[in-house]
């Protein structure tokens, strides 16, 4: 549509200007349609000179017809330019909005696959003492589908006990054709007693191409068992 408007604009660009057509076939280029005052035809030439000639020398019918055609061309040029400018503004606004930071929430309000504890989410054996192997327990992996067709999404979460911390490694995928950049994940971990902790980390690399991946790692104090996690992704389209 934009290209068509620019073609139209180019086609009608800079009409030759208004004219005074004489009966002898000569044409005088003028700034505006001539005025007939009594026996005179009054006009201003394109160089700005105010002039007048006998009206009897002018083919008034051809002059009026040609100037009407020129006026229509000028109106078409003006309309095409206005439409092209309006579309350009709309495209610029669309691009500006796409460049703004977007937010995708994943977690409490959007069902995640059920966490199946393989043993890494246990701090003790019921007597307050650390469970054997708790220092580096097995990992638990959850795989997520991008059912909502979000531009960027968490593909997987690998959780495990590492030393005195719960560790979560997230793999972030991109389904946006233009890619995404500056992806940040706000990770909230909810403990067994209902308390929670939060951290924000940047996904690496800073730019993720279409159908490519990035990763980010979180660690939280293993002061008690945890029950669930949720994420909030912020990002920019393109980059």
mmCIF file of C-alpha atoms in Angstrom:
data_model
loop_
_atom_site.group_PDB
_atom_site.id
_atom_site.type_symbol
_atom_site.label_atom_id
_atom_site.label_comp_id
_atom_site.label_asym_id
_atom_site.label_seq_id
_atom_site.Cartn_x
_atom_site.Cartn_y
_atom_site.Cartn_z
ATOM 1 C CA UNK A 1 0.000 0.000 0.000
ATOM 2 C CA UNK A 2 2.779 2.422 0.925
ATOM 3 C CA UNK A 3 4.740 1.616 -2.235
ATOM 4 C CA UNK A 4 1.609 2.206 -4.329
ATOM 5 C CA UNK A 5 1.082 5.588 -2.739
ATOM 6 C CA UNK A 6 4.687 6.555 -3.376
ATOM 7 C CA UNK A 7 4.296 5.457 -7.001
ATOM 8 C CA UNK A 8 1.210 7.635 -7.299
ATOM 9 C CA UNK A 9 3.049 10.502 -5.665
ATOM 10 C CA UNK A 10 5.936 10.089 -8.079
ATOM 11 C CA UNK A 11 3.608 9.907 -11.066
ATOM 12 C CA UNK A 12 1.913 13.182 -10.195
ATOM 13 C CA UNK A 13 4.985 14.848 -8.711
ATOM 14 C CA UNK A 14 5.415 18.545 -9.451
ATOM 15 C CA UNK A 15 2.769 19.297 -12.083
ATOM 16 C CA UNK A 16 4.024 21.733 -14.733
ATOM 17 C CA UNK A 17 1.935 24.526 -13.208
ATOM 18 C CA UNK A 18 -1.046 26.528 -14.345
ATOM 19 C CA UNK A 19 -1.166 27.920 -17.851
ATOM 20 C CA UNK A 20 -2.559 30.635 -20.063
ATOM 21 C CA UNK A 21 -3.204 29.132 -23.498
ATOM 22 C CA UNK A 22 -3.174 31.634 -26.331
ATOM 23 C CA UNK A 23 -5.166 31.329 -29.535
ATOM 24 C CA UNK A 24 -1.930 31.285 -31.561
ATOM 25 C CA UNK A 25 -0.909 28.042 -29.787
ATOM 26 C CA UNK A 26 1.606 29.531 -27.374
ATOM 27 C CA UNK A 27 1.455 28.624 -23.674
ATOM 28 C CA UNK A 28 2.351 30.940 -20.783
ATOM 29 C CA UNK A 29 3.277 29.207 -17.499
ATOM 30 C CA UNK A 30 1.721 30.988 -14.533
ATOM 31 C CA UNK A 31 1.594 30.565 -10.759
ATOM 32 C CA UNK A 32 -2.212 30.390 -10.528
ATOM 33 C CA UNK A 33 -5.168 30.295 -12.923
ATOM 34 C CA UNK A 34 -5.479 33.658 -14.706
ATOM 35 C CA UNK A 35 -8.168 36.179 -13.885
ATOM 36 C CA UNK A 36 -10.217 37.914 -16.534
ATOM 37 C CA UNK A 37 -10.883 41.534 -15.681
ATOM 38 C CA UNK A 38 -12.861 43.331 -18.344
ATOM 39 C CA UNK A 39 -10.900 43.092 -21.562
ATOM 40 C CA UNK A 40 -7.720 41.944 -19.873
ATOM 41 C CA UNK A 41 -6.351 38.611 -18.752
ATOM 42 C CA UNK A 42 -4.339 39.160 -15.557
ATOM 43 C CA UNK A 43 -1.806 36.644 -14.209
ATOM 44 C CA UNK A 44 1.561 36.179 -12.480
ATOM 45 C CA UNK A 45 4.216 34.325 -14.407
ATOM 46 C CA UNK A 46 6.229 31.573 -12.753
ATOM 47 C CA UNK A 47 9.148 33.954 -12.215
ATOM 48 C CA UNK A 48 6.835 36.211 -10.178
ATOM 49 C CA UNK A 49 6.181 38.889 -12.765
ATOM 50 C CA UNK A 50 2.672 40.417 -12.672
ATOM 51 C CA UNK A 51 1.371 40.653 -16.231
ATOM 52 C CA UNK A 52 -1.736 41.362 -18.303
ATOM 53 C CA UNK A 53 -2.625 40.736 -21.912
ATOM 54 C CA UNK A 54 -5.823 41.348 -23.940
ATOM 55 C CA UNK A 55 -8.402 38.676 -23.118
ATOM 56 C CA UNK A 56 -9.086 38.343 -26.840
ATOM 57 C CA UNK A 57 -5.651 36.670 -27.242
ATOM 58 C CA UNK A 58 -6.548 33.871 -24.819
ATOM 59 C CA UNK A 59 -8.305 30.616 -25.641
ATOM 60 C CA UNK A 60 -10.378 30.731 -22.487
ATOM 61 C CA UNK A 61 -12.024 27.322 -22.938
ATOM 62 C CA UNK A 62 -8.730 25.452 -23.361
ATOM 63 C CA UNK A 63 -7.141 27.486 -20.560
ATOM 64 C CA UNK A 64 -9.938 26.604 -18.127
ATOM 65 C CA UNK A 65 -9.924 22.912 -19.153
ATOM 66 C CA UNK A 66 -6.156 22.544 -18.806
ATOM 67 C CA UNK A 67 -6.033 24.351 -15.479
ATOM 68 C CA UNK A 68 -8.817 22.142 -14.127
ATOM 69 C CA UNK A 69 -6.758 19.054 -15.069
ATOM 70 C CA UNK A 70 -3.704 20.533 -13.367
ATOM 71 C CA UNK A 71 -5.768 21.314 -10.244
ATOM 72 C CA UNK A 72 -6.919 17.673 -10.112
ATOM 73 C CA UNK A 73 -3.312 16.497 -10.373
ATOM 74 C CA UNK A 74 -2.305 18.799 -7.544
ATOM 75 C CA UNK A 75 -5.130 17.467 -5.370
ATOM 76 C CA UNK A 76 -4.124 13.876 -6.164
ATOM 77 C CA UNK A 77 -0.517 14.605 -5.228
ATOM 78 C CA UNK A 78 -1.633 16.216 -1.981
ATOM 79 C CA UNK A 79 -3.941 13.320 -1.108
ATOM 80 C CA UNK A 80 -1.306 10.699 -1.953
ATOM 81 C CA UNK A 81 1.272 12.483 0.181
ATOM 82 C CA UNK A 82 -1.134 12.797 3.113
ATOM 83 C CA UNK A 83 -2.031 9.102 2.930
ATOM 84 C CA UNK A 84 1.613 8.064 2.629
ATOM 85 C CA UNK A 85 2.569 10.266 5.586
ATOM 86 C CA UNK A 86 -0.299 8.833 7.658
ATOM 87 C CA UNK A 87 0.801 5.280 6.872
ATOM 88 C CA UNK A 88 4.417 6.159 7.656
ATOM 89 C CA UNK A 89 3.347 7.556 11.024
ATOM 90 C CA UNK A 90 1.328 4.394 11.706
ATOM 91 C CA UNK A 91 4.314 2.189 10.816
ATOM 92 C CA UNK A 92 6.597 4.283 13.012
ATOM 93 C CA UNK A 93 4.158 4.003 15.917
ATOM 94 C CA UNK A 94 3.903 0.249 15.391
ATOM 95 C CA UNK A 95 7.698 -0.038 15.399
ATOM 96 C CA UNK A 96 7.909 2.104 18.533
ATOM 97 C CA UNK A 97 5.395 -0.079 20.356
ATOM 98 C CA UNK A 98 7.182 -3.243 19.260
ATOM 99 C CA UNK A 99 10.425 -1.836 20.626
ATOM 100 C CA UNK A 100 8.876 -1.245 24.034
ATOM 101 C CA UNK A 101 9.529 -3.812 26.724
ATOM 102 C CA UNK A 102 6.937 -6.585 26.682
ATOM 103 C CA UNK A 103 5.974 -8.682 29.672
ATOM 104 C CA UNK A 104 4.932 -12.329 29.692
ATOM 105 C CA UNK A 105 3.881 -13.921 32.961
ATOM 106 C CA UNK A 106 4.332 -17.636 33.462
ATOM 107 C CA UNK A 107 3.475 -19.455 36.639
ATOM 108 C CA UNK A 108 0.681 -19.009 39.142
ATOM 109 C CA UNK A 109 -1.807 -17.640 36.602
ATOM 110 C CA UNK A 110 -0.719 -20.021 33.852
ATOM 111 C CA UNK A 111 -0.540 -23.717 34.618
ATOM 112 C CA UNK A 112 2.933 -25.229 34.550
ATOM 113 C CA UNK A 113 3.734 -28.932 34.354
ATOM 114 C CA UNK A 114 3.459 -30.616 37.749
ATOM 115 C CA UNK A 115 6.654 -30.728 39.740
ATOM 116 C CA UNK A 116 7.698 -34.299 40.426
ATOM 117 C CA UNK A 117 10.273 -34.368 43.179
ATOM 118 C CA UNK A 118 12.997 -36.922 42.412
ATOM 119 C CA UNK A 119 14.612 -36.360 45.787
ATOM 120 C CA UNK A 120 16.430 -33.079 45.334
ATOM 121 C CA UNK A 121 13.760 -31.022 47.095
ATOM 122 C CA UNK A 122 14.353 -32.538 50.550
ATOM 123 C CA UNK A 123 16.382 -30.804 53.216
ATOM 124 C CA UNK A 124 16.273 -33.462 55.918
ATOM 125 C CA UNK A 125 15.115 -36.927 56.782
ATOM 126 C CA UNK A 126 12.546 -35.736 59.278
ATOM 127 C CA UNK A 127 14.981 -35.325 62.191
ATOM 128 C CA UNK A 128 16.389 -31.930 61.226
ATOM 129 C CA UNK A 129 19.556 -33.474 59.840
ATOM 130 C CA UNK A 130 20.518 -33.060 56.172
ATOM 131 C CA UNK A 131 19.442 -35.948 54.016
ATOM 132 C CA UNK A 132 22.207 -38.053 52.626
ATOM 133 C CA UNK A 133 23.125 -36.727 49.171
ATOM 134 C CA UNK A 134 21.349 -33.407 49.708
ATOM 135 C CA UNK A 135 24.494 -31.451 48.912
ATOM 136 C CA UNK A 136 24.217 -32.398 45.248
ATOM 137 C CA UNK A 137 20.894 -34.116 44.725
ATOM 138 C CA UNK A 138 19.558 -35.304 41.372
ATOM 139 C CA UNK A 139 18.067 -32.777 39.010
ATOM 140 C CA UNK A 140 14.432 -32.457 38.067
ATOM 141 C CA UNK A 141 13.471 -31.293 34.573
ATOM 142 C CA UNK A 142 10.202 -29.752 33.426
ATOM 143 C CA UNK A 143 9.571 -29.167 29.732
ATOM 144 C CA UNK A 144 7.171 -26.422 28.647
ATOM 145 C CA UNK A 145 5.271 -26.022 25.383
ATOM 146 C CA UNK A 146 4.648 -22.605 23.882
ATOM 147 C CA UNK A 147 0.891 -23.227 23.679
ATOM 148 C CA UNK A 148 0.102 -19.490 23.674
ATOM 149 C CA UNK A 149 2.506 -18.757 20.802
ATOM 150 C CA UNK A 150 4.379 -16.164 22.841
ATOM 151 C CA UNK A 151 7.349 -14.471 21.116
ATOM 152 C CA UNK A 152 9.635 -15.768 23.866
ATOM 153 C CA UNK A 153 8.983 -18.540 26.375
ATOM 154 C CA UNK A 154 10.573 -20.825 28.943
ATOM 155 C CA UNK A 155 11.306 -24.147 27.234
ATOM 156 C CA UNK A 156 12.620 -26.013 30.245
ATOM 157 C CA UNK A 157 13.469 -25.723 33.912
ATOM 158 C CA UNK A 158 16.163 -27.903 35.474
ATOM 159 C CA UNK A 159 16.170 -27.729 39.270
ATOM 160 C CA UNK A 160 18.584 -29.328 41.703
ATOM 161 C CA UNK A 161 20.188 -28.962 45.116
ATOM 162 C CA UNK A 162 23.672 -27.493 44.855
ATOM 163 C CA UNK A 163 25.445 -26.964 48.166
ATOM 164 C CA UNK A 164 23.305 -24.703 50.349
ATOM 165 C CA UNK A 165 21.153 -23.519 47.454
ATOM 166 C CA UNK A 166 18.330 -24.574 45.197
ATOM 167 C CA UNK A 167 19.551 -24.097 41.648
ATOM 168 C CA UNK A 168 17.320 -23.506 38.630
ATOM 169 C CA UNK A 169 18.612 -23.457 35.070
ATOM 170 C CA UNK A 170 16.078 -22.088 32.586
ATOM 171 C CA UNK A 171 16.254 -22.494 28.838
ATOM 172 C CA UNK A 172 14.434 -19.694 26.997
ATOM 173 C CA UNK A 173 13.240 -20.149 23.411
ATOM 174 C CA UNK A 174 12.271 -17.621 20.746
ATOM 175 C CA UNK A 175 9.304 -18.015 18.384
ATOM 176 C CA UNK A 176 9.383 -14.441 17.031
ATOM 177 C CA UNK A 177 10.450 -14.206 13.393
ATOM 178 C CA UNK A 178 12.350 -10.975 14.080
ATOM 179 C CA UNK A 179 14.053 -12.427 17.140
ATOM 180 C CA UNK A 180 14.112 -10.908 20.618
ATOM 181 C CA UNK A 181 16.656 -9.020 22.685
ATOM 182 C CA UNK A 182 17.278 -7.944 26.267
ATOM 183 C CA UNK A 183 15.308 -10.823 27.740
ATOM 184 C CA UNK A 184 15.105 -10.718 31.535
ATOM 185 C CA UNK A 185 13.496 -13.292 33.786
ATOM 186 C CA UNK A 186 11.987 -12.417 37.141
ATOM 187 C CA UNK A 187 11.952 -15.721 39.056
ATOM 188 C CA UNK A 188 9.801 -16.197 42.152
ATOM 189 C CA UNK A 189 10.336 -19.241 44.350
ATOM 190 C CA UNK A 190 7.651 -20.145 46.899
ATOM 191 C CA UNK A 191 8.812 -22.104 49.942
ATOM 192 C CA UNK A 192 6.841 -24.727 51.807
ATOM 193 C CA UNK A 193 5.723 -22.265 54.498
ATOM 194 C CA UNK A 194 4.298 -19.874 51.865
ATOM 195 C CA UNK A 195 7.131 -17.393 52.025
ATOM 196 C CA UNK A 196 8.821 -16.482 48.797
ATOM 197 C CA UNK A 197 11.960 -15.028 47.338
ATOM 198 C CA UNK A 198 12.606 -13.345 44.021
ATOM 199 C CA UNK A 199 15.493 -12.513 41.714
ATOM 200 C CA UNK A 200 15.881 -10.999 38.257
ATOM 201 C CA UNK A 201 18.518 -12.195 35.808
ATOM 202 C CA UNK A 202 19.352 -11.443 32.177
ATOM 203 C CA UNK A 203 19.198 -14.260 29.670
ATOM 204 C CA UNK A 204 22.369 -14.995 27.733
ATOM 205 C CA UNK A 205 22.951 -14.218 24.908
ATOM 206 C CA UNK A 206 21.410 -10.744 24.863
ATOM 207 C CA UNK A 207 19.935 -11.392 21.408
ATOM 208 C CA UNK A 208 18.071 -14.590 20.578
ATOM 209 C CA UNK A 209 17.257 -15.375 16.957
ATOM 210 C CA UNK A 210 14.129 -17.132 15.748
ATOM 211 C CA UNK A 211 13.943 -20.732 17.006
ATOM 212 C CA UNK A 212 17.167 -20.246 18.962
ATOM 213 C CA UNK A 213 17.722 -20.444 22.708
ATOM 214 C CA UNK A 214 19.239 -18.640 25.648
ATOM 215 C CA UNK A 215 19.855 -19.669 29.247
ATOM 216 C CA UNK A 216 19.749 -18.141 32.701
ATOM 217 C CA UNK A 217 20.598 -19.604 36.102
ATOM 218 C CA UNK A 218 19.095 -18.803 39.506
ATOM 219 C CA UNK A 219 20.136 -19.922 42.976
ATOM 220 C CA UNK A 220 18.125 -19.441 46.153
ATOM 221 C CA UNK A 221 18.988 -20.337 49.758
ATOM 222 C CA UNK A 222 17.900 -23.863 50.620
ATOM 223 C CA UNK A 223 16.575 -22.850 54.008
ATOM 224 C CA UNK A 224 13.546 -25.131 53.578
ATOM 225 C CA UNK A 225 11.756 -27.180 50.963
ATOM 226 C CA UNK A 226 10.123 -25.319 48.079
ATOM 227 C CA UNK A 227 6.722 -25.883 46.539
ATOM 228 C CA UNK A 228 6.441 -23.965 43.294
ATOM 229 C CA UNK A 229 8.067 -21.432 41.026
ATOM 230 C CA UNK A 230 6.851 -18.813 38.586
ATOM 231 C CA UNK A 231 8.465 -16.513 36.056
ATOM 232 C CA UNK A 232 7.881 -13.146 34.461
ATOM 233 C CA UNK A 233 9.695 -12.478 31.187
ATOM 234 C CA UNK A 234 10.435 -9.018 29.834
ATOM 235 C CA UNK A 235 11.932 -8.556 26.383
ATOM 236 C CA UNK A 236 12.133 -6.452 23.262
ATOM 237 C CA UNK A 237 11.136 -7.649 19.819
ATOM 238 C CA UNK A 238 13.900 -7.558 17.256
ATOM 239 C CA UNK A 239 17.321 -6.223 18.032
#
